[in-house]
PDB file of C-alpha atoms in Angstrom:
ATOM      1  CA  MET G   1     -12.820   9.160  14.490  1.00  0.00           C
ATOM      2  CA  LYS G   2     -12.516   5.803  16.305  1.00  0.00           C
ATOM      3  CA  ARG G   3     -14.879   4.254  13.770  1.00  0.00           C
ATOM      4  CA  LYS G   4     -12.710   5.573  10.908  1.00  0.00           C
ATOM      5  CA  VAL G   5      -9.506   4.202  12.472  1.00  0.00           C
ATOM      6  CA  LEU G   6     -11.186   0.839  13.100  1.00  0.00           C
ATOM      7  CA  LEU G   7     -12.347   0.722   9.479  1.00  0.00           C
ATOM      8  CA  ILE G   8      -8.823   1.422   8.219  1.00  0.00           C
ATOM      9  CA  ILE G   9      -7.337  -1.265  10.488  1.00  0.00           C
ATOM     10  CA  THR G  10     -10.003  -3.774   9.460  1.00  0.00           C
ATOM     11  CA  SER G  11      -9.385  -3.062   5.776  1.00  0.00           C
ATOM     12  CA  PHE G  12      -5.639  -3.494   6.234  1.00  0.00           C
ATOM     13  CA  VAL G  13      -6.070  -6.811   8.059  1.00  0.00           C
ATOM     14  CA  PHE G  14      -8.413  -7.986   5.301  1.00  0.00           C
ATOM     15  CA  LEU G  15      -5.787  -7.058   2.725  1.00  0.00           C
ATOM     16  CA  ILE G  16      -3.150  -9.055   4.607  1.00  0.00           C
ATOM     17  CA  LEU G  17      -5.385 -12.101   4.905  1.00  0.00           C
ATOM     18  CA  THR G  18      -6.455 -12.158   1.273  1.00  0.00           C
ATOM     19  CA  PHE G  19      -3.235 -11.223  -0.528  1.00  0.00           C
ATOM     20  CA  ALA G  20      -1.151 -14.302  -1.255  1.00  0.00           C
ATOM     21  CA  PRO G  21       2.508 -13.463  -0.486  1.00  0.00           C
ATOM     22  CA  ILE G  22       5.118 -14.672  -2.949  1.00  0.00           C
ATOM     23  CA  GLN G  23       8.091 -16.012  -1.022  1.00  0.00           C
ATOM     24  CA  LEU G  24      10.807 -15.600  -3.625  1.00  0.00           C
ATOM     25  CA  PHE G  25      13.497 -14.618  -1.121  1.00  0.00           C
ATOM     26  CA  SER G  26      13.438 -18.137   0.343  1.00  0.00           C
ATOM     27  CA  GLN G  27      16.783 -19.919   0.351  1.00  0.00           C
ATOM     28  CA  GLU G  28      14.992 -23.086  -0.766  1.00  0.00           C
ATOM     29  CA  TYR G  29      14.496 -21.585  -4.225  1.00  0.00           C
ATOM     30  CA  LYS G  30      17.059 -21.004  -6.974  1.00  0.00           C
ATOM     31  CA  TRP G  31      17.082 -19.022 -10.209  1.00  0.00           C
ATOM     32  CA  PHE G  32      17.045 -21.053 -13.427  1.00  0.00           C
ATOM     33  CA  LYS G  33      17.532 -19.467 -16.854  1.00  0.00           C
ATOM     34  CA  GLY G  34      15.646 -20.781 -19.859  1.00  0.00           C
ATOM     35  CA  ASN G  35      14.439 -20.222 -23.400  1.00  0.00           C
ATOM     36  CA  THR G  36      10.980 -21.468 -24.329  1.00  0.00           C
ATOM     37  CA  HIS G  37      10.862 -20.859 -28.094  1.00  0.00           C
ATOM     38  CA  THR G  38      13.476 -22.582 -30.265  1.00  0.00           C
ATOM     39  CA  HIS G  39      13.613 -24.113 -33.746  1.00  0.00           C
ATOM     40  CA  THR G  40      15.874 -26.688 -35.377  1.00  0.00           C
ATOM     41  CA  ILE G  41      16.210 -28.290 -38.813  1.00  0.00           C
ATOM     42  CA  ASN G  42      13.179 -30.372 -37.851  1.00  0.00           C
ATOM     43  CA  SER G  43      11.135 -27.346 -38.934  1.00  0.00           C
ATOM     44  CA  ASP G  44      12.514 -24.011 -40.164  1.00  0.00           C
ATOM     45  CA  GLY G  45      15.635 -23.650 -38.037  1.00  0.00           C
ATOM     46  CA  ASP G  46      19.128 -23.754 -39.518  1.00  0.00           C
ATOM     47  CA  SER G  47      20.842 -26.085 -37.035  1.00  0.00           C
ATOM     48  CA  PRO G  48      20.503 -29.686 -35.800  1.00  0.00           C
ATOM     49  CA  PRO G  49      18.970 -30.184 -32.334  1.00  0.00           C
ATOM     50  CA  ARG G  50      22.266 -31.241 -30.727  1.00  0.00           C
ATOM     51  CA  VAL G  51      24.028 -28.106 -31.973  1.00  0.00           C
ATOM     52  CA  VAL G  52      21.225 -25.869 -30.712  1.00  0.00           C
ATOM     53  CA  VAL G  53      21.199 -27.566 -27.324  1.00  0.00           C
ATOM     54  CA  ARG G  54      24.978 -27.254 -27.031  1.00  0.00           C
ATOM     55  CA  TRP G  55      24.813 -23.487 -27.583  1.00  0.00           C
ATOM     56  CA  TYR G  56      22.282 -22.912 -24.819  1.00  0.00           C
ATOM     57  CA  ARG G  57      23.976 -25.269 -22.380  1.00  0.00           C
ATOM     58  CA  ASP G  58      27.386 -23.672 -23.033  1.00  0.00           C
ATOM     59  CA  HIS G  59      25.990 -20.166 -22.536  1.00  0.00           C
ATOM     60  CA  GLY G  60      24.678 -20.669 -19.034  1.00  0.00           C
ATOM     61  CA  TYR G  61      21.083 -21.688 -19.647  1.00  0.00           C
ATOM     62  CA  ASN G  62      19.524 -24.255 -17.331  1.00  0.00           C
ATOM     63  CA  PHE G  63      16.587 -25.377 -19.447  1.00  0.00           C
ATOM     64  CA  LEU G  64      15.418 -25.263 -23.045  1.00  0.00           C
ATOM     65  CA  MET G  65      12.240 -26.057 -24.930  1.00  0.00           C
ATOM     66  CA  ILE G  66      12.716 -27.063 -28.576  1.00  0.00           C
ATOM     67  CA  THR G  67       9.489 -25.939 -30.233  1.00  0.00           C
ATOM     68  CA  ASP G  68       9.582 -26.928 -33.878  1.00  0.00           C
ATOM     69  CA  HIS G  69       6.545 -26.097 -36.003  1.00  0.00           C
ATOM     70  CA  ASN G  70       3.956 -28.881 -35.782  1.00  0.00           C
ATOM     71  CA  PHE G  71       6.662 -31.361 -34.835  1.00  0.00           C
ATOM     72  CA  VAL G  72       7.781 -32.794 -31.497  1.00  0.00           C
ATOM     73  CA  THR G  73      11.561 -33.083 -31.526  1.00  0.00           C
ATOM     74  CA  GLU G  74      12.643 -36.096 -29.505  1.00  0.00           C
ATOM     75  CA  ILE G  75      14.872 -35.018 -26.628  1.00  0.00           C
ATOM     76  CA  LYS G  76      15.648 -38.167 -24.657  1.00  0.00           C
ATOM     77  CA  TYR G  77      18.639 -39.052 -26.855  1.00  0.00           C
ATOM     78  CA  ILE G  78      20.031 -35.509 -26.682  1.00  0.00           C
ATOM     79  CA  ASP G  79      19.772 -34.736 -22.980  1.00  0.00           C
ATOM     80  CA  THR G  80      21.666 -37.736 -21.623  1.00  0.00           C
ATOM     81  CA  ASP G  81      23.765 -36.080 -18.891  1.00  0.00           C
ATOM     82  CA  LYS G  82      21.592 -35.907 -15.777  1.00  0.00           C
ATOM     83  CA  ASN G  83      24.197 -34.060 -13.709  1.00  0.00           C
ATOM     84  CA  ASP G  84      25.057 -31.031 -15.855  1.00  0.00           C
ATOM     85  CA  ASP G  85      22.576 -28.513 -14.354  1.00  0.00           C
ATOM     86  CA  PHE G  86      20.727 -28.413 -17.674  1.00  0.00           C
ATOM     87  CA  ILE G  87      17.498 -30.054 -18.831  1.00  0.00           C
ATOM     88  CA  LEU G  88      15.445 -30.227 -21.989  1.00  0.00           C
ATOM     89  CA  ILE G  89      11.665 -29.947 -21.786  1.00  0.00           C
ATOM     90  CA  TYR G  90       9.434 -31.304 -24.536  1.00  0.00           C
ATOM     91  CA  GLY G  91       7.913 -28.639 -26.757  1.00  0.00           C
ATOM     92  CA  GLU G  92       6.090 -27.936 -29.998  1.00  0.00           C
ATOM     93  CA  GLU G  93       4.931 -24.775 -31.734  1.00  0.00           C
ATOM     94  CA  VAL G  94       1.370 -25.574 -32.711  1.00  0.00           C
ATOM     95  CA  THR G  95       1.226 -23.549 -35.909  1.00  0.00           C
ATOM     96  CA  ASP G  96      -2.292 -22.661 -36.974  1.00  0.00           C
ATOM     97  CA  SER G  97      -4.101 -19.810 -38.710  1.00  0.00           C
ATOM     98  CA  TYR G  98      -7.491 -18.263 -39.226  1.00  0.00           C
ATOM     99  CA  LYS G  99      -7.803 -17.143 -42.836  1.00  0.00           C
ATOM    100  CA  LYS G 100      -4.527 -15.182 -43.266  1.00  0.00           C
ATOM    101  CA  THR G 101      -3.994 -14.493 -39.563  1.00  0.00           C
ATOM    102  CA  PRO G 102      -1.222 -16.584 -37.945  1.00  0.00           C
ATOM    103  CA  VAL G 103      -2.242 -18.249 -34.690  1.00  0.00           C
ATOM    104  CA  HIS G 104       0.751 -19.875 -33.005  1.00  0.00           C
ATOM    105  CA  LEU G 105       0.975 -21.416 -29.541  1.00  0.00           C
ATOM    106  CA  ASN G 106       3.702 -23.358 -27.813  1.00  0.00           C
ATOM    107  CA  CYS G 107       2.978 -26.617 -26.040  1.00  0.00           C
ATOM    108  CA  PHE G 108       5.315 -27.493 -23.156  1.00  0.00           C
ATOM    109  CA  GLY G 109       5.931 -30.605 -21.141  1.00  0.00           C
ATOM    110  CA  THR G 110       4.475 -33.414 -23.196  1.00  0.00           C
ATOM    111  CA  GLY G 111       5.972 -35.503 -25.959  1.00  0.00           C
ATOM    112  CA  VAL G 112       2.517 -35.869 -27.479  1.00  0.00           C
ATOM    113  CA  TYR G 113       2.031 -34.214 -30.868  1.00  0.00           C
ATOM    114  CA  VAL G 114      -0.792 -31.646 -30.923  1.00  0.00           C
ATOM    115  CA  SER G 115      -2.169 -30.912 -34.384  1.00  0.00           C
ATOM    116  CA  PRO G 116      -3.529 -27.459 -35.355  1.00  0.00           C
ATOM    117  CA  GLN G 117      -7.211 -27.403 -34.405  1.00  0.00           C
ATOM    118  CA  LYS G 118      -8.609 -24.690 -36.704  1.00  0.00           C
ATOM    119  CA  GLY G 119     -11.620 -22.556 -35.824  1.00  0.00           C
ATOM    120  CA  ASN G 120     -14.212 -20.152 -37.189  1.00  0.00           C
ATOM    121  CA  SER G 121     -12.516 -17.066 -35.724  1.00  0.00           C
ATOM    122  CA  VAL G 122      -9.179 -16.057 -34.225  1.00  0.00           C
ATOM    123  CA  ILE G 123     -10.620 -16.486 -30.726  1.00  0.00           C
ATOM    124  CA  GLU G 124     -12.016 -19.930 -31.473  1.00  0.00           C
ATOM    125  CA  THR G 125      -8.761 -20.988 -33.121  1.00  0.00           C
ATOM    126  CA  LEU G 126      -6.768 -19.875 -30.082  1.00  0.00           C
ATOM    127  CA  GLN G 127      -9.126 -21.524 -27.614  1.00  0.00           C
ATOM    128  CA  ARG G 128      -9.375 -24.811 -29.497  1.00  0.00           C
ATOM    129  CA  ASN G 129      -5.588 -25.075 -29.572  1.00  0.00           C
ATOM    130  CA  ILE G 130      -5.312 -24.203 -25.878  1.00  0.00           C
ATOM    131  CA  ASP G 131      -7.861 -26.902 -25.080  1.00  0.00           C
ATOM    132  CA  ALA G 132      -6.022 -29.460 -27.220  1.00  0.00           C
ATOM    133  CA  ILE G 133      -2.699 -28.672 -25.533  1.00  0.00           C
ATOM    134  CA  ARG G 134      -4.269 -29.068 -22.093  1.00  0.00           C
ATOM    135  CA  LYS G 135      -5.942 -32.316 -23.126  1.00  0.00           C
ATOM    136  CA  ALA G 136      -2.547 -33.662 -24.209  1.00  0.00           C
ATOM    137  CA  GLY G 137      -1.146 -32.835 -20.773  1.00  0.00           C
ATOM    138  CA  GLY G 138       0.809 -29.783 -21.903  1.00  0.00           C
ATOM    139  CA  VAL G 139       1.150 -26.180 -20.797  1.00  0.00           C
ATOM    140  CA  PRO G 140       0.168 -23.585 -23.451  1.00  0.00           C
ATOM    141  CA  GLN G 141       1.941 -20.335 -24.305  1.00  0.00           C
ATOM    142  CA  ILE G 142       0.509 -17.777 -26.735  1.00  0.00           C
ATOM    143  CA  ASN G 143       3.213 -16.728 -29.193  1.00  0.00           C
ATOM    144  CA  HIS G 144       3.999 -13.281 -30.660  1.00  0.00           C
ATOM    145  CA  PRO G 145       0.513 -11.645 -30.779  1.00  0.00           C
ATOM    146  CA  ASN G 146       1.894  -8.618 -32.658  1.00  0.00           C
ATOM    147  CA  TRP G 147       3.628 -10.694 -35.342  1.00  0.00           C
ATOM    148  CA  HIS G 148       1.907  -9.773 -38.603  1.00  0.00           C
ATOM    149  CA  TRP G 149      -0.437  -7.832 -36.287  1.00  0.00           C
ATOM    150  CA  ALA G 150      -2.275 -11.091 -35.667  1.00  0.00           C
ATOM    151  CA  PHE G 151      -4.371 -10.344 -32.570  1.00  0.00           C
ATOM    152  CA  ASN G 152      -4.306  -8.387 -29.329  1.00  0.00           C
ATOM    153  CA  ASP G 153      -6.045  -7.921 -25.974  1.00  0.00           C
ATOM    154  CA  ASN G 154      -9.543  -8.096 -27.458  1.00  0.00           C
ATOM    155  CA  GLU G 155      -8.998 -11.719 -28.401  1.00  0.00           C
ATOM    156  CA  MET G 156      -6.722 -12.722 -25.530  1.00  0.00           C
ATOM    157  CA  LYS G 157      -8.745 -11.522 -22.547  1.00  0.00           C
ATOM    158  CA  VAL G 158     -11.650 -13.856 -23.316  1.00  0.00           C
ATOM    159  CA  LEU G 159      -9.480 -16.982 -23.459  1.00  0.00           C
ATOM    160  CA  LYS G 160      -9.663 -19.674 -20.791  1.00  0.00           C
ATOM    161  CA  ASN G 161      -6.989 -21.860 -19.227  1.00  0.00           C
ATOM    162  CA  CYS G 162      -3.887 -20.132 -20.608  1.00  0.00           C
ATOM    163  CA  LYS G 163      -1.594 -18.078 -18.373  1.00  0.00           C
ATOM    164  CA  LEU G 164       1.500 -17.568 -20.537  1.00  0.00           C
ATOM    165  CA  PHE G 165       2.109 -15.270 -23.495  1.00  0.00           C
ATOM    166  CA  GLU G 166       5.107 -13.674 -25.154  1.00  0.00           C
ATOM    167  CA  ILE G 167       5.552 -10.116 -23.928  1.00  0.00           C
ATOM    168  CA  PHE G 168       8.847  -9.979 -25.862  1.00  0.00           C
ATOM    169  CA  ASN G 169       9.807 -11.803 -29.035  1.00  0.00           C
ATOM    170  CA  PRO G 170      12.599 -10.140 -31.082  1.00  0.00           C
ATOM    171  CA  GLY G 171      11.355  -8.669 -34.334  1.00  0.00           C
ATOM    172  CA  CYS G 172       7.685  -9.110 -33.438  1.00  0.00           C
ATOM    173  CA  ASN G 173       6.640  -5.488 -32.939  1.00  0.00           C
ATOM    174  CA  TYR G 174       6.955  -5.206 -29.148  1.00  0.00           C
ATOM    175  CA  PHE G 175       6.321  -1.439 -29.256  1.00  0.00           C
ATOM    176  CA  GLY G 176       3.245  -1.726 -31.473  1.00  0.00           C
ATOM    177  CA  GLY G 177       2.610   0.792 -34.221  1.00  0.00           C
ATOM    178  CA  LEU G 178       0.106   3.413 -35.315  1.00  0.00           C
ATOM    179  CA  ASP G 179      -3.218   2.255 -33.870  1.00  0.00           C
ATOM    180  CA  THR G 180      -1.893  -1.148 -32.745  1.00  0.00           C
ATOM    181  CA  PRO G 181      -1.014  -1.223 -29.029  1.00  0.00           C
ATOM    182  CA  SER G 182       2.364  -2.193 -27.629  1.00  0.00           C
ATOM    183  CA  MET G 183       2.641  -5.538 -25.892  1.00  0.00           C
ATOM    184  CA  GLU G 184       2.696  -3.818 -22.501  1.00  0.00           C
ATOM    185  CA  LYS G 185      -0.580  -2.050 -23.290  1.00  0.00           C
ATOM    186  CA  VAL G 186      -2.050  -5.358 -24.423  1.00  0.00           C
ATOM    187  CA  TRP G 187      -0.910  -6.905 -21.150  1.00  0.00           C
ATOM    188  CA  ASP G 188      -2.437  -4.175 -19.000  1.00  0.00           C
ATOM    189  CA  SER G 189      -5.743  -4.385 -20.832  1.00  0.00           C
ATOM    190  CA  ILE G 190      -5.850  -8.132 -20.147  1.00  0.00           C
ATOM    191  CA  LEU G 191      -4.933  -7.681 -16.478  1.00  0.00           C
ATOM    192  CA  THR G 192      -7.417  -4.846 -16.004  1.00  0.00           C
ATOM    193  CA  ALA G 193     -10.131  -7.207 -17.247  1.00  0.00           C
ATOM    194  CA  GLY G 194      -9.197  -9.468 -14.330  1.00  0.00           C
ATOM    195  CA  VAL G 195      -7.507 -12.129 -16.446  1.00  0.00           C
ATOM    196  CA  VAL G 196      -4.231 -13.483 -15.061  1.00  0.00           C
ATOM    197  CA  MET G 197      -1.521 -13.774 -17.712  1.00  0.00           C
ATOM    198  CA  TYR G 198       2.226 -13.844 -17.246  1.00  0.00           C
ATOM    199  CA  GLY G 199       4.694 -12.343 -19.714  1.00  0.00           C
ATOM    200  CA  MET G 200       7.488 -14.382 -21.322  1.00  0.00           C
ATOM    201  CA  ALA G 201      10.604 -13.242 -23.194  1.00  0.00           C
ATOM    202  CA  VAL G 202      12.005 -15.615 -25.817  1.00  0.00           C
ATOM    203  CA  ASP G 203      14.546 -16.001 -28.603  1.00  0.00           C
ATOM    204  CA  ASP G 204      12.258 -17.626 -31.178  1.00  0.00           C
ATOM    205  CA  MET G 205      15.557 -18.955 -32.508  1.00  0.00           C
ATOM    206  CA  HIS G 206      15.741 -19.906 -36.188  1.00  0.00           C
ATOM    207  CA  LYS G 207      19.318 -18.861 -37.017  1.00  0.00           C
ATOM    208  CA  LEU G 208      21.865 -19.923 -34.437  1.00  0.00           C
ATOM    209  CA  ALA G 209      24.359 -17.184 -35.292  1.00  0.00           C
ATOM    210  CA  THR G 210      21.944 -14.263 -34.936  1.00  0.00           C
ATOM    211  CA  ASP G 211      18.828 -15.302 -32.993  1.00  0.00           C
ATOM    212  CA  THR G 212      20.249 -16.523 -29.690  1.00  0.00           C
ATOM    213  CA  GLY G 213      20.496 -14.709 -26.360  1.00  0.00           C
ATOM    214  CA  LYS G 214      17.812 -12.162 -27.249  1.00  0.00           C
ATOM    215  CA  GLY G 215      15.148 -12.936 -24.642  1.00  0.00           C
ATOM    216  CA  TRP G 216      14.793 -15.396 -21.772  1.00  0.00           C
ATOM    217  CA  VAL G 217      12.994 -16.187 -18.543  1.00  0.00           C
ATOM    218  CA  MET G 218      14.491 -16.505 -15.075  1.00  0.00           C
ATOM    219  CA  VAL G 219      12.456 -19.007 -13.097  1.00  0.00           C
ATOM    220  CA  LYS G 220      12.509 -19.311  -9.311  1.00  0.00           C
ATOM    221  CA  ALA G 221      12.049 -22.965  -8.375  1.00  0.00           C
ATOM    222  CA  LYS G 222      13.148 -25.451  -5.737  1.00  0.00           C
ATOM    223  CA  GLU G 223      14.696 -27.821  -8.246  1.00  0.00           C
ATOM    224  CA  LEU G 224      15.587 -28.140 -11.899  1.00  0.00           C
ATOM    225  CA  THR G 225      12.936 -30.564 -13.119  1.00  0.00           C
ATOM    226  CA  THR G 226      10.272 -30.330 -15.810  1.00  0.00           C
ATOM    227  CA  GLU G 227       7.525 -30.383 -13.197  1.00  0.00           C
ATOM    228  CA  ALA G 228       9.112 -27.678 -11.027  1.00  0.00           C
ATOM    229  CA  ILE G 229       9.842 -25.356 -13.966  1.00  0.00           C
ATOM    230  CA  LEU G 230       6.372 -25.659 -15.503  1.00  0.00           C
ATOM    231  CA  ASN G 231       4.695 -25.250 -12.118  1.00  0.00           C
ATOM    232  CA  ALA G 232       6.707 -22.082 -11.452  1.00  0.00           C
ATOM    233  CA  LEU G 233       5.844 -20.674 -14.888  1.00  0.00           C
ATOM    234  CA  GLU G 234       2.130 -21.273 -14.410  1.00  0.00           C
ATOM    235  CA  ASN G 235       2.267 -19.599 -10.997  1.00  0.00           C
ATOM    236  CA  GLY G 236       4.145 -16.518 -12.187  1.00  0.00           C
ATOM    237  CA  GLN G 237       7.300 -17.301 -10.234  1.00  0.00           C
ATOM    238  CA  PHE G 238       9.625 -15.923 -12.872  1.00  0.00           C
ATOM    239  CA  TYR G 239      10.573 -12.755 -14.661  1.00  0.00           C
ATOM    240  CA  ALA G 240      11.227 -12.130 -18.351  1.00  0.00           C
ATOM    241  CA  SER G 241      14.325 -10.308 -19.568  1.00  0.00           C
ATOM    242  CA  ASN G 242      16.340  -9.226 -22.563  1.00  0.00           C
ATOM    243  CA  GLY G 243      19.262  -7.939 -20.533  1.00  0.00           C
ATOM    244  CA  VAL G 244      18.382  -6.774 -17.014  1.00  0.00           C
ATOM    245  CA  THR G 245      19.190  -9.141 -14.135  1.00  0.00           C
ATOM    246  CA  ILE G 246      17.163  -9.278 -10.938  1.00  0.00           C
ATOM    247  CA  ASP G 247      18.961 -10.576  -7.845  1.00  0.00           C
ATOM    248  CA  GLU G 248      15.851 -10.965  -5.712  1.00  0.00           C
ATOM    249  CA  TRP G 249      12.155 -10.230  -5.897  1.00  0.00           C
ATOM    250  CA  ASN G 250       9.585 -10.500  -3.146  1.00  0.00           C
ATOM    251  CA  VAL G 251       5.915  -9.719  -2.748  1.00  0.00           C
ATOM    252  CA  THR G 252       4.369  -9.544   0.730  1.00  0.00           C
ATOM    253  CA  PRO G 253       0.994  -8.174   1.906  1.00  0.00           C
ATOM    254  CA  GLU G 254       2.722  -4.830   2.436  1.00  0.00           C
ATOM    255  CA  LYS G 255       5.035  -4.344  -0.518  1.00  0.00           C
ATOM    256  CA  TYR G 256       6.421  -5.345  -3.906  1.00  0.00           C
ATOM    257  CA  GLU G 257      10.217  -5.314  -3.616  1.00  0.00           C
ATOM    258  CA  ILE G 258      12.982  -5.834  -6.180  1.00  0.00           C
ATOM    259  CA  LYS G 259      16.764  -6.050  -5.932  1.00  0.00           C
ATOM    260  CA  ILE G 260      18.466  -5.292  -9.239  1.00  0.00           C
ATOM    261  CA  LYS G 261      21.910  -6.624 -10.110  1.00  0.00           C
ATOM    262  CA  GLY G 262      23.409  -3.388 -11.352  1.00  0.00           C
ATOM    263  CA  LYS G 263      26.300  -2.973 -13.758  1.00  0.00           C
ATOM    264  CA  SER G 264      28.989  -0.385 -13.154  1.00  0.00           C
ATOM    265  CA  ASP G 265      28.058   3.060 -14.484  1.00  0.00           C
ATOM    266  CA  TRP G 266      24.648   1.910 -15.768  1.00  0.00           C
ATOM    267  CA  LYS G 267      21.429   3.522 -14.619  1.00  0.00           C
ATOM    268  CA  TYR G 268      18.110   1.811 -13.963  1.00  0.00           C
ATOM    269  CA  VAL G 269      14.526   2.934 -13.624  1.00  0.00           C
ATOM    270  CA  THR G 270      11.678   0.774 -12.366  1.00  0.00           C
ATOM    271  CA  ARG G 271       8.064   1.509 -13.218  1.00  0.00           C
ATOM    272  CA  PHE G 272       5.374   0.025 -11.007  1.00  0.00           C
ATOM    273  CA  ILE G 273       2.226  -0.317 -13.105  1.00  0.00           C
ATOM    274  CA  GLY G 274      -1.384  -0.785 -12.029  1.00  0.00           C
ATOM    275  CA  GLU G 275      -4.908  -0.989 -13.383  1.00  0.00           C
ATOM    276  CA  GLY G 276      -5.357   0.460 -16.856  1.00  0.00           C
ATOM    277  CA  GLY G 277      -1.592   0.772 -17.287  1.00  0.00           C
ATOM    278  CA  LYS G 278      -1.447   3.578 -14.718  1.00  0.00           C
ATOM    279  CA  LEU G 279       2.030   4.503 -13.498  1.00  0.00           C
ATOM    280  CA  LEU G 280       1.921   4.000  -9.731  1.00  0.00           C
ATOM    281  CA  LYS G 281       5.539   4.837  -8.970  1.00  0.00           C
ATOM    282  CA  LYS G 282       8.942   5.404 -10.592  1.00  0.00           C
ATOM    283  CA  ASP G 283      12.075   4.365  -8.708  1.00  0.00           C
ATOM    284  CA  GLY G 284      15.670   4.929  -9.829  1.00  0.00           C
ATOM    285  CA  SER G 285      17.362   2.859  -7.133  1.00  0.00           C
ATOM    286  CA  LEU G 286      18.767  -0.679  -7.263  1.00  0.00           C
ATOM    287  CA  ASN G 287      16.288  -1.710  -4.551  1.00  0.00           C
ATOM    288  CA  PRO G 288      12.950  -0.353  -5.789  1.00  0.00           C
ATOM    289  CA  VAL G 289       9.948  -0.853  -3.518  1.00  0.00           C
ATOM    290  CA  TYR G 290       6.246  -0.208  -3.962  1.00  0.00           C
ATOM    291  CA  ARG G 291       4.101  -0.210  -0.808  1.00  0.00           C
ATOM    292  CA  PHE G 292       0.478  -1.232  -1.290  1.00  0.00           C
ATOM    293  CA  ASN G 293      -2.212   1.182  -0.142  1.00  0.00           C
ATOM    294  CA  GLY G 294      -5.207  -1.102  -0.646  1.00  0.00           C
ATOM    295  CA  THR G 295      -6.646   0.649  -3.697  1.00  0.00           C
ATOM    296  CA  GLU G 296      -4.752  -1.369  -6.314  1.00  0.00           C
ATOM    297  CA  LYS G 297      -6.302  -4.087  -8.444  1.00  0.00           C
ATOM    298  CA  TYR G 298      -2.921  -5.459  -9.461  1.00  0.00           C
ATOM    299  CA  VAL G 299       0.683  -4.320  -9.505  1.00  0.00           C
ATOM    300  CA  ARG G 300       3.427  -5.344 -11.903  1.00  0.00           C
ATOM    301  CA  ALA G 301       6.878  -3.906 -12.524  1.00  0.00           C
ATOM    302  CA  VAL G 302       9.205  -3.319 -15.440  1.00  0.00           C
ATOM    303  CA  VAL G 303      12.868  -2.372 -15.067  1.00  0.00           C
ATOM    304  CA  MET G 304      14.740  -0.598 -17.861  1.00  0.00           C
ATOM    305  CA  ASP G 305      18.467   0.094 -17.932  1.00  0.00           C
ATOM    306  CA  SER G 306      20.256   3.006 -19.591  1.00  0.00           C
ATOM    307  CA  ASN G 307      21.058   0.869 -22.642  1.00  0.00           C
ATOM    308  CA  GLY G 308      17.454  -0.018 -23.415  1.00  0.00           C
ATOM    309  CA  ASN G 309      17.303  -3.489 -21.866  1.00  0.00           C
ATOM    310  CA  PHE G 310      14.291  -4.626 -19.851  1.00  0.00           C
ATOM    311  CA  ALA G 311      13.136  -7.005 -17.150  1.00  0.00           C
ATOM    312  CA  TRP G 312       9.391  -7.611 -16.972  1.00  0.00           C
ATOM    313  CA  LEU G 313       8.187  -8.787 -13.558  1.00  0.00           C
ATOM    314  CA  GLN G 314       4.861 -10.520 -13.141  1.00  0.00           C
ATOM    315  CA  PRO G 315       1.599  -8.983 -11.910  1.00  0.00           C
ATOM    316  CA  TYR G 316       0.127  -9.736  -8.516  1.00  0.00           C
ATOM    317  CA  PHE G 317      -3.536  -9.213  -7.858  1.00  0.00           C
ATOM    318  CA  ILE G 318      -4.731  -7.848  -4.535  1.00  0.00           C
ATOM    319  CA  LYS G 319      -8.005  -9.401  -3.425  1.00  0.00           C
ATOM    320  CA  LYS G 320     -10.452  -7.084  -1.714  1.00  0.00           C
TER     321      LYS G 320
END
């Protein structure tokens, strides 16, 4: 009996020592709202860059990436006010294909143009573009895998050096169809394979009147700078949303805790998801908590409100 108790205590201590806590409750950090997929008349959008930027700034966003197709829109002459709690971050949608399959990735953080790299398969095309974005000093994001049913977990889980993908892009088949998995199932397959990827929600704005305010990310960072935002994104210190607001979110060696900003008379349910997409717990409160038991490979959470809006919170792997 003593040996069993000692083994349990030892295992718990090992879990504490190897699980990296995410200190998102810290007062040093602030929430910043942003959209990472936006088009202007410099590609196939319907509005000039200044008009697009004005909409996002006026609607409470803190940062924006303009990601025109195979074109780097110059931002230094647009974002001239350094004290307005809003920044622009360089972007480009590297727009490639393999045969008839669209292969699109966003490049963030560099004003360097990255040309489509081509490849002899979907996987090679994805990887070559990821490598080119990294070489240019940018951060890659895989765009809308289910758009035109382009690719899914089979291609994505073998990729290297890319942590961001679009879990939600309006009109891009989030729920899947027939034998094509939903984006959440794709995500869980990738995570179960041990590959760390973080889910983004975006507008993919082409028409200013109808495509704005559909999906965004809320980033927890110390300051509103390009470096701080991109670093937070690559470390999973953000959640994706199309309507649900999270007040606070904290992961410690013991628990995964969320505080939801509830609306009057709305209901919320949080699903904590683990390996293989297994439902670990359902919680209907505004302060859902999942306590780790040491058997999990990873835990992520998704919050849904009674009007069909979501917040997707990032996965955290427990080292054993």
